[in-house]
Amino acid sequence: MIEEFSTISRQSEALIKEKGSKFFAYAIPVNTVKDVEDQLDRMKKEHHSARHWCYAYRLGESGDRSRSNDDGEPTHSAGDPILRQIESKGLTQVLVVVVRYFGGVKLGVGGLIQAYGGAAQEALDQAHVVIKVISERIRLTFGYEDMSMVMRMVKRYKGEIIHTDHRESCLLDIDIERASLTDFLTAMKELHRVNTKVIAK
């Protein structure tokens, strides 16, 4: 099970010129397909007079969801080279858009592959790469008499408290790093009066 992944923290940009054409590249952090669609809409508004808006993205903790789009350029000449740059850097949760303003000279498939891949590489080289530690959300329910012991365990395993409710019994939603999850759940089982459940975030 994956415990962490590499992504970027903020948008980065690059520009390359090739035989009169300009290639504006943007590397953008994203979490969902909806984020991708929103960013593409933004790019098309910002560069409304461009000829092509080619892109690729990887999503998911393991980067298992990916897509590339040539947007009218010859097949596999734009989106695939962009995607290869994302993959070569081991990144996920990333969208790279390369916007082309045509300069009047055709570059050929080889030239396009080099230009789109090169622009994507430069944008990613400018990016601030971060490691995201993956956590799971746990719901604990217990009596007031076990509060101090539960809180000691949460602190020991560096749990982050997300939500608390003390109306009838105690309810605690916490995030635990996936690397510590098995040990934490094993420790909590020894506290027989504490109910432990993994829940969706």
CSV table of C-alpha atoms in Angstrom, one decimal, residues 3-7 130-134:
chain,number,residue,atom,x,y,z
A,3,GLU,CA,2.3,5.6,1.9
A,4,GLU,CA,3.3,8.8,0.1
A,5,PHE,CA,3.5,10.4,-3.4
A,6,SER,CA,5.2,13.2,-5.1
A,7,THR,CA,3.3,16.2,-6.6
A,130,VAL,CA,6.5,18.1,-2.5
A,131,ILE,CA,6.0,14.7,-0.8
A,132,LYS,CA,2.4,14.2,0.3
A,133,VAL,CA,2.1,11.7,3.1
A,134,ILE,CA,-1.1,9.6,2.8
